Coordinates of C-alpha atoms and ligand atoms in Angstrom, one line a residue:
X1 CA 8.5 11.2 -13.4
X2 CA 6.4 14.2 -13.7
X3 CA 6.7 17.4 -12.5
X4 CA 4.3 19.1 -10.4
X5 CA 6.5 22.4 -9.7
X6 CA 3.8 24.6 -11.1
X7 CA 2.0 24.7 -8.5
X8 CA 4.1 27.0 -5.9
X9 CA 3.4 25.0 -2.9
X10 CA 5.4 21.7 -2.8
X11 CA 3.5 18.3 -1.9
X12 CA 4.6 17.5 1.0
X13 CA 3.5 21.0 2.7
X14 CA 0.3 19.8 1.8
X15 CA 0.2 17.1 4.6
X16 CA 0.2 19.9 6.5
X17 CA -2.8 22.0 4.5
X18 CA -4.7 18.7 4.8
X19 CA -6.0 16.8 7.4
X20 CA -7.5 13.4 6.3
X21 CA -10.7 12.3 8.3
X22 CA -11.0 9.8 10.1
X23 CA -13.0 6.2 8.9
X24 CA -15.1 6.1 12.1
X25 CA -17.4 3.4 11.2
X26 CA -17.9 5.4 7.8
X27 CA -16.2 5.5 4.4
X28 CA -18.4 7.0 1.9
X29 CA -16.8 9.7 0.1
X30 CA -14.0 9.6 2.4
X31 CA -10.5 9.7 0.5
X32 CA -8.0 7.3 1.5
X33 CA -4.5 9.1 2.2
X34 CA -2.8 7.3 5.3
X35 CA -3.4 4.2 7.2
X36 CA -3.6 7.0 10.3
X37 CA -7.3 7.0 9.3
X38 CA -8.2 3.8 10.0
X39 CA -8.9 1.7 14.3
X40 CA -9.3 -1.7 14.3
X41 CA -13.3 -1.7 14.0
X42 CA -13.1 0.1 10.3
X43 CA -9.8 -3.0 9.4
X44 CA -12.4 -5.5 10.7
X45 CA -15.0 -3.6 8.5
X46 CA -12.8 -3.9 5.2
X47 CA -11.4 -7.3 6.1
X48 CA -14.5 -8.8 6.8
X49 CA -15.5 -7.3 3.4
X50 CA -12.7 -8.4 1.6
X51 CA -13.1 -11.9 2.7
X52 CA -16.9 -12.0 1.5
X53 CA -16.1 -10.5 -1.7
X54 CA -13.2 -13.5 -1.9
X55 CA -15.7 -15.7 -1.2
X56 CA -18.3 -14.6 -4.0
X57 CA -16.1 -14.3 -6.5
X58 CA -14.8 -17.6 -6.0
X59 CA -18.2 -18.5 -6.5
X60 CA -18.9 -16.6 -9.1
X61 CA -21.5 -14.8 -7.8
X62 CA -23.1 -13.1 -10.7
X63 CA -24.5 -10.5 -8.9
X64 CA -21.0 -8.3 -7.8
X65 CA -21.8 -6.4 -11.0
X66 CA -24.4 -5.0 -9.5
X67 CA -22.9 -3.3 -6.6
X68 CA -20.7 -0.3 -7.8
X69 CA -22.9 -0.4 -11.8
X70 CA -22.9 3.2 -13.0
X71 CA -19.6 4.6 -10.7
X72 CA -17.0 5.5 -12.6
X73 CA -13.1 5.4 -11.3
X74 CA -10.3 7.8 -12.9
X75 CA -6.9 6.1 -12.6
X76 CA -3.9 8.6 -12.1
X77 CA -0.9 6.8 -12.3
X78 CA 2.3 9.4 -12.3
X79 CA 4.5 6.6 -11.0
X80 CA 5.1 2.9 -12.6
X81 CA 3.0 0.8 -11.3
X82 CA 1.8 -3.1 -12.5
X83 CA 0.0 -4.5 -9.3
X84 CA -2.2 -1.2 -7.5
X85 CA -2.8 0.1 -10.9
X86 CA -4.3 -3.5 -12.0
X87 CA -5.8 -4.5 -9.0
X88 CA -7.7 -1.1 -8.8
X89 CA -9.1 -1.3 -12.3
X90 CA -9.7 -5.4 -11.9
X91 CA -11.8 -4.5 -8.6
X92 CA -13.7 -1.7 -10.1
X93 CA -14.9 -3.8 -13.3
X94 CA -15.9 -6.8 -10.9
X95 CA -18.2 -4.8 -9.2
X96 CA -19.7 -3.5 -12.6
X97 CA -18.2 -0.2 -12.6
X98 CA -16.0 1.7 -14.9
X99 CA -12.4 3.4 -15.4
X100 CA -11.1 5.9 -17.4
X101 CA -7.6 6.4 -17.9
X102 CA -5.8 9.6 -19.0
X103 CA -4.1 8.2 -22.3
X104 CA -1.6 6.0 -22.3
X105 CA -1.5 6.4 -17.8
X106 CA -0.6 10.4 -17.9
X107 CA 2.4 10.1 -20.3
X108 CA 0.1 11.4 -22.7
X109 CA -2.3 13.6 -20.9
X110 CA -2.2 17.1 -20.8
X111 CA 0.6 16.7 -17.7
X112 CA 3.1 16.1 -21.3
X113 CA 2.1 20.2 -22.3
X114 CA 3.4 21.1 -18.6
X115 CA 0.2 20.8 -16.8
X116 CA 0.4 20.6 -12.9
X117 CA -0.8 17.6 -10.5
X118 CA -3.7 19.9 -9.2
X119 CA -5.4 20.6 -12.9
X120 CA -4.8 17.4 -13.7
X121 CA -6.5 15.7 -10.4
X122 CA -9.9 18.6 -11.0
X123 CA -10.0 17.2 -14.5
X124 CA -10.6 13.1 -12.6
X125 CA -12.9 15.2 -10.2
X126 CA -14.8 16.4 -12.8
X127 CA -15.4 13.3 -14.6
X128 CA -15.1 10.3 -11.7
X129 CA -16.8 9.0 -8.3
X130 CA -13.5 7.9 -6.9
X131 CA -9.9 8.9 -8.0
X132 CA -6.7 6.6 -7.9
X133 CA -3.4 8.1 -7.8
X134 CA -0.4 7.2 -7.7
X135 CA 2.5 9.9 -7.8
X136 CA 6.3 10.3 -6.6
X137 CA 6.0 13.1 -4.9
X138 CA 5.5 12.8 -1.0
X139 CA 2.3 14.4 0.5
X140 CA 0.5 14.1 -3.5
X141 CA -2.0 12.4 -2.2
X142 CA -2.8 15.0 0.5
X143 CA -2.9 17.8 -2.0
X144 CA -5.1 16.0 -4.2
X145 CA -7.6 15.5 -1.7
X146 CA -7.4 19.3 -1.0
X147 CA -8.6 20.7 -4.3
X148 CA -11.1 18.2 -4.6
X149 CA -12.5 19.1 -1.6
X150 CA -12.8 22.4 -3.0
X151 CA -13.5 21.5 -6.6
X152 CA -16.7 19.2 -5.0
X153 CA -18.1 22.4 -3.3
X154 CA -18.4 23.9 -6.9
X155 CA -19.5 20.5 -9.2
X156 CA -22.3 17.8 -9.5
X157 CA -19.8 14.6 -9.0
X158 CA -18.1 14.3 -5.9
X159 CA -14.8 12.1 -6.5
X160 CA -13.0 10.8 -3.5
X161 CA -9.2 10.0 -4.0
X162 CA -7.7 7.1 -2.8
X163 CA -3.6 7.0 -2.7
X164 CA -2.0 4.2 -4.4
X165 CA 1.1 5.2 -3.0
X166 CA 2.7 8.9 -2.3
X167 CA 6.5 8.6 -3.0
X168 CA 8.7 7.4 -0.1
X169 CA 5.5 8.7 2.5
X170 CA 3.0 5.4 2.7
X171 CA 0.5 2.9 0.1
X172 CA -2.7 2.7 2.4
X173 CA -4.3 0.1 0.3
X174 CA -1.2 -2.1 0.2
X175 CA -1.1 -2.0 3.8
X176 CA -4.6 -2.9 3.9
X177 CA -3.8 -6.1 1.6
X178 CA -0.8 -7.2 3.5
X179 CA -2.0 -6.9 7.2
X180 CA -6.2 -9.0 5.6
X181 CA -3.2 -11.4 4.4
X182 CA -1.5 -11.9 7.9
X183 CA -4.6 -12.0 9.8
X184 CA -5.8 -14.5 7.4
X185 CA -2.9 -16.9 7.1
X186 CA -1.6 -16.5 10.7
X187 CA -5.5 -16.9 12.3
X188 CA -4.7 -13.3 13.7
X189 CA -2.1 -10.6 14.7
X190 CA -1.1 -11.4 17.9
X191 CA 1.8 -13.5 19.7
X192 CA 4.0 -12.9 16.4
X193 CA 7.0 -11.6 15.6
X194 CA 6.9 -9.6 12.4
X195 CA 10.1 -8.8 10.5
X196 CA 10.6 -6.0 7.9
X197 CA 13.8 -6.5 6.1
X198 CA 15.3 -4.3 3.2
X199 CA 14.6 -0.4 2.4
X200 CA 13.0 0.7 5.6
X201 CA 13.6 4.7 4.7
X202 CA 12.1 4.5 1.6
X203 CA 10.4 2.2 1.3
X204 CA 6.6 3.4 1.3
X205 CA 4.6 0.2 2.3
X206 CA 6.8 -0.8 5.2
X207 CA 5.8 2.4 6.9
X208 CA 2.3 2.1 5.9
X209 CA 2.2 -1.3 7.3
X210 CA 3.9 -1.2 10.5
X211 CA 1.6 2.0 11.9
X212 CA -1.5 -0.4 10.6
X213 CA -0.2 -3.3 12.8
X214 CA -0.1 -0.3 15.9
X215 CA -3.6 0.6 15.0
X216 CA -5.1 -2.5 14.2
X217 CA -4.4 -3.9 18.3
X218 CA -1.7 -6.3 18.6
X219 CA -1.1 -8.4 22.3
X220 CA 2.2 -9.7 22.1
X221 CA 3.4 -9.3 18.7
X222 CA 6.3 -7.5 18.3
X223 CA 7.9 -5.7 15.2
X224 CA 11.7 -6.5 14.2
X225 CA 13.1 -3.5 11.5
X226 CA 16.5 -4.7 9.6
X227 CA 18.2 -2.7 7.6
X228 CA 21.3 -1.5 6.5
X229 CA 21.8 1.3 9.0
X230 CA 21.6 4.2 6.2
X231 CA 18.1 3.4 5.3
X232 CA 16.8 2.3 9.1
X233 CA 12.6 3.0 9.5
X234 CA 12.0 7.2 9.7
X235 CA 12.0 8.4 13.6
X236 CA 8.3 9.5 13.0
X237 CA 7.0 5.6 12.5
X238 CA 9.7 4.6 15.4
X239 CA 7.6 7.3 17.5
X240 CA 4.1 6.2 16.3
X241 CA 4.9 3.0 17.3
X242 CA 6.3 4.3 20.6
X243 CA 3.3 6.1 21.0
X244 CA 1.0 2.7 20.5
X245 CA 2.9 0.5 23.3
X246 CA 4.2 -1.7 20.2
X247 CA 7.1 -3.5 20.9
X248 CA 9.5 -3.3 18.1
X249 CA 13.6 -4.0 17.6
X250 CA 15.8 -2.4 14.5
X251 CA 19.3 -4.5 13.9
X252 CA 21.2 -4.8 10.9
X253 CA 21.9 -8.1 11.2
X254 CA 19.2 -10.3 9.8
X255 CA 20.3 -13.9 11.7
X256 CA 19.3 -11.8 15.1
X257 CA 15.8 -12.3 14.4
X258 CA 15.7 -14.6 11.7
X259 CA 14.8 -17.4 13.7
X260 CA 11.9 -16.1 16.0
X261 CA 10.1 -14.4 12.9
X262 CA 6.3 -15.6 11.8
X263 CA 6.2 -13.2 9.5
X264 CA 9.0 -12.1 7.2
X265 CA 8.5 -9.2 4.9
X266 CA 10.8 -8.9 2.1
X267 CA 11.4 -5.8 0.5
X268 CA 13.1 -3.8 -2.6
X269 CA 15.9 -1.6 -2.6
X270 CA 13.9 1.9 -3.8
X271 CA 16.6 2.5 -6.7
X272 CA 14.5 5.2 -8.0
X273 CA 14.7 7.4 -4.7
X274 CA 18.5 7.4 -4.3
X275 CA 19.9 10.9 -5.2
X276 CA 23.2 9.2 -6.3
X277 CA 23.9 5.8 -7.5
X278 CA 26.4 5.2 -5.3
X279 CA 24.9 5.2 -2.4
X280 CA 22.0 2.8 -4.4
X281 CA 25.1 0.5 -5.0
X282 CA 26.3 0.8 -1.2
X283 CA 23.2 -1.2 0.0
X284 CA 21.8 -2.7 -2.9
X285 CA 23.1 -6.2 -1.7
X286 CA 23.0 -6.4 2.0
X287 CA 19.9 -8.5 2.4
X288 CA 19.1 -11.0 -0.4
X289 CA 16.5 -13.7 0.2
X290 CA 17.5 -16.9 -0.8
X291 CA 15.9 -20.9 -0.7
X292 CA 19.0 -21.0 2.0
X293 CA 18.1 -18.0 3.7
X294 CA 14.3 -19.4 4.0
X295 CA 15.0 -22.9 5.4
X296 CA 16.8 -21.1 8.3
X297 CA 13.6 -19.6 9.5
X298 CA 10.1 -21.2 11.0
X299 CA 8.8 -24.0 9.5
X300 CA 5.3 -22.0 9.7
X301 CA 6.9 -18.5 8.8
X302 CA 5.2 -16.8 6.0
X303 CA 7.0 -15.0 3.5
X304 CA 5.2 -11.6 2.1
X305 CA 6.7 -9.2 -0.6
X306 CA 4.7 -6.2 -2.0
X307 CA 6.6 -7.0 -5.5
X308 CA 8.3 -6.3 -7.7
X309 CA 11.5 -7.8 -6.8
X310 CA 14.6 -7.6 -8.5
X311 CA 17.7 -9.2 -7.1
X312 CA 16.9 -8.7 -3.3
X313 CA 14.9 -12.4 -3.8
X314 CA 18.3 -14.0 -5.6
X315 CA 18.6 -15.1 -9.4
X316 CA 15.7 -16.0 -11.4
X317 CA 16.3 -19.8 -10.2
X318 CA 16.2 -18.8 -6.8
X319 CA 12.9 -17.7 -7.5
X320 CA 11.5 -20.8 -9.0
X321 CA 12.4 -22.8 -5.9
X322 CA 11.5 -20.1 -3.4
X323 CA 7.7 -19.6 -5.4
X324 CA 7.2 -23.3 -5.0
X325 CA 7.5 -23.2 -1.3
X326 CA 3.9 -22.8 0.8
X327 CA 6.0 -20.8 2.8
X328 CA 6.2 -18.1 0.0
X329 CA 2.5 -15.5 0.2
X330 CA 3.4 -13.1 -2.0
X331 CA 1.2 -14.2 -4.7
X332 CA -1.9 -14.8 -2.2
X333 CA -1.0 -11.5 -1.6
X334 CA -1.3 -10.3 -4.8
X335 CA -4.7 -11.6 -5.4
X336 CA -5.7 -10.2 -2.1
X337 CA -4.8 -6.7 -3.0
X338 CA -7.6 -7.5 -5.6
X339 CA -10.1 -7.9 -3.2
X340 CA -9.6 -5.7 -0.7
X341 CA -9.5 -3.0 -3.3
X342 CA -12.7 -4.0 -4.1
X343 CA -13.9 -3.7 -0.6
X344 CA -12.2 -0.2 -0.3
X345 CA -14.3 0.8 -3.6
X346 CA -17.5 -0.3 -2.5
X347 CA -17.0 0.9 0.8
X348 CA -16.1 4.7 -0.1
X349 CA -18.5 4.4 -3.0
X350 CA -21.5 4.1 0.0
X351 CA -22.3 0.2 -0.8
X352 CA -24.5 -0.6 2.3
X353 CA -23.3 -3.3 4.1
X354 CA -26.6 -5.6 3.9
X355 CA -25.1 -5.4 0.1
X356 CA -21.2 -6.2 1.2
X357 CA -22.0 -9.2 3.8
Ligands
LIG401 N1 5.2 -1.7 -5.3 C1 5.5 -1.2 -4.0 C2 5.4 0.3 -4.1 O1 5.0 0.9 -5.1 C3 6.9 -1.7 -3.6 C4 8.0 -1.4 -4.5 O2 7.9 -0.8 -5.5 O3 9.1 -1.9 -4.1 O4 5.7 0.9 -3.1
LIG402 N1 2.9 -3.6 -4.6 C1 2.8 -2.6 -5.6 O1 2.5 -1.5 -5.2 O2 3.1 -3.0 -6.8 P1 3.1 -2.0 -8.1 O3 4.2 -1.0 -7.8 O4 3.4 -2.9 -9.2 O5 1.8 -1.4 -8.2

């Protein structure tokens, strides 16, 4: 949607220029790029977090407000977003912080007179704790940790970015929503077969998630990619996995693993990475998730979808039976993105834990 070409480098050689560090037991003032910073001990950390936080606000624990009062969080939102961009801004007022926007997301901002991704990312450096961004450029994230790095060296704030998604390359936080959702309904992550079904290529949270499941320690479980063959899971996940001893399995043909799947997780045809339509249109149809489709699985299967959908979950009336079935998560995991968000705040934003737990 916006261009960042003024900047001579391109985005994606910034995942190169930048290495992200690693959580190791600490988050503050870390940004969050890729899920390749997290082990289990730092998932445990934000899970055990985000199921606190659940708790207290549940209760309605007056005393959230106090943890993250006076922090400020810039939201950078190049991309459409309804859920991240929500969840982000929900979490940050619950723990009695504050947002700014630019106006009306960046459509408005200076980024409408032709300013680039890196001016525009100092300006939320300058003004924030911690930085959201969305953008649809691969490796954005990665370059907007790299001049704040050099921009903090030089000003009083020191903003941390956290990716809320980096085109077709990987959405930490919603990985870290979907797997504190599996854990949670499935009583752990091992002995389960996990199905990914739709746009594996570009589809940013499936490759987000699937490394998270490698580094999070699995005994067991095994991972089951189907897809239409032209948009099968990139080699480099395939390797990482390889790499991890994680079982996994890529077929085009759904009903070969249908039936053995815990865990099915549906996903969107990415019509706004396609180069031409027709190859959109080629695929757009080959794996639609129906009531029928559902009572062929596990009676005990769970059924996650980062949303939105569009017609790869069947007709509107499809939906209204398929929402009304326990089996269906997506909306538990919806309300978890809220909470682990807030647990990813307060975390980077050097809440102690005595605070968090
Ligand atoms: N909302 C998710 C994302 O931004 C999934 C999707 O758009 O299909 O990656
Ligand atoms: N799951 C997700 O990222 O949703 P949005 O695109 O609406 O933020």
């Amino acid at each position: 949607m916006v261009d960042s070409s003024s900047d001579p480098r391109p985005s994606e050689q910034f995942r190169h220029l930048y290495t992200p560090p690693k959580i190791n037991g600490s988050f503050t003032g870390k940004h969050i790029i890729t899920v390749e910073q997290f082990d289990h001990r730092d998932l445990q950390t934000i899970f055990d977090v985000s199921a606190r936080l659940r708790d207290r606000v549940t209760a309605h624990d007056r005393d959230l407000v106090n943890l993250c009062a006076g922090k400020l969080m810039a939201s950078l939102f190049f991309e459409a977003s309804t859920r991240t961009d929500m969840s982000f801004q929900a979490a940050m007022r619950r723990l009695g912080g504050s947002v700014v926007t630019a106006s009306n997301g960046v459509q408005f901002s200076s980024v409408y007179k032709g300013e680039n991704l890196a001016d525009t990312v100092r300006a939320a450096g300058c003004y924030a704790d911690v930085i959201v961004m969305r953008h649809s450029a691969i490796g954005s994230s990665y370059q907007a940790a790299y001049y704040i790095d050099r921009l903090n060296e030089r000003i009083v704030t020191h903003g941390a970015v956290i990716s809320g998604g980096d085109g077709i390359g990987e959405h930490p936080s919603q990985a870290l929503l979907d797997l504190f959702t599996l854990v949670d309904l499935k009583k752990g992550a091992d002995n389960l077969t996990i199905t990914l079904v739709g746009d594996l290529l570009y589809g940013r949270t499936v490759h987000s998630l699937a490394k998270l499941v490698a580094l999070y320690g699995v005994t067991n479980t095994k991972l089951c990619f189907v897809s239409p063959a032209s948009l099968r899971m990139p080699d480099t996940i395939i390797d990482f996995l390889t790499k991890h001893n994680i079982t996994h399995y890529e077929t085009t043909d759904l009903y070969e693993v249908l039936g053995e799947s815990d865990v099915i997780y549906w996903t969107r045809v990415q019509e706004e990475r396609f180069a031409r339509r027709a190859d959109y249109e080629a695929v757009r149809d080959n794996f639609i998730m129906t009531p029928e489709v559902l009572n062929q699985a596990k009676r005990d299967v769970i059924l996650m979808h980062p949303l939105p959908r569009k017609n790869e979950m069947g007709t509107p009336a499809d939906h209204d039976i398929l929402d009304a079935n326990p089996r269906a998560v997506y909306f538990q995991q919806m309300e978890n993105g809220m909470f682990v968000r807030m647990a990813l705040l307060a975390k980077v934003l050097g809440v102690s834990d005595a605070d968090l737990l």
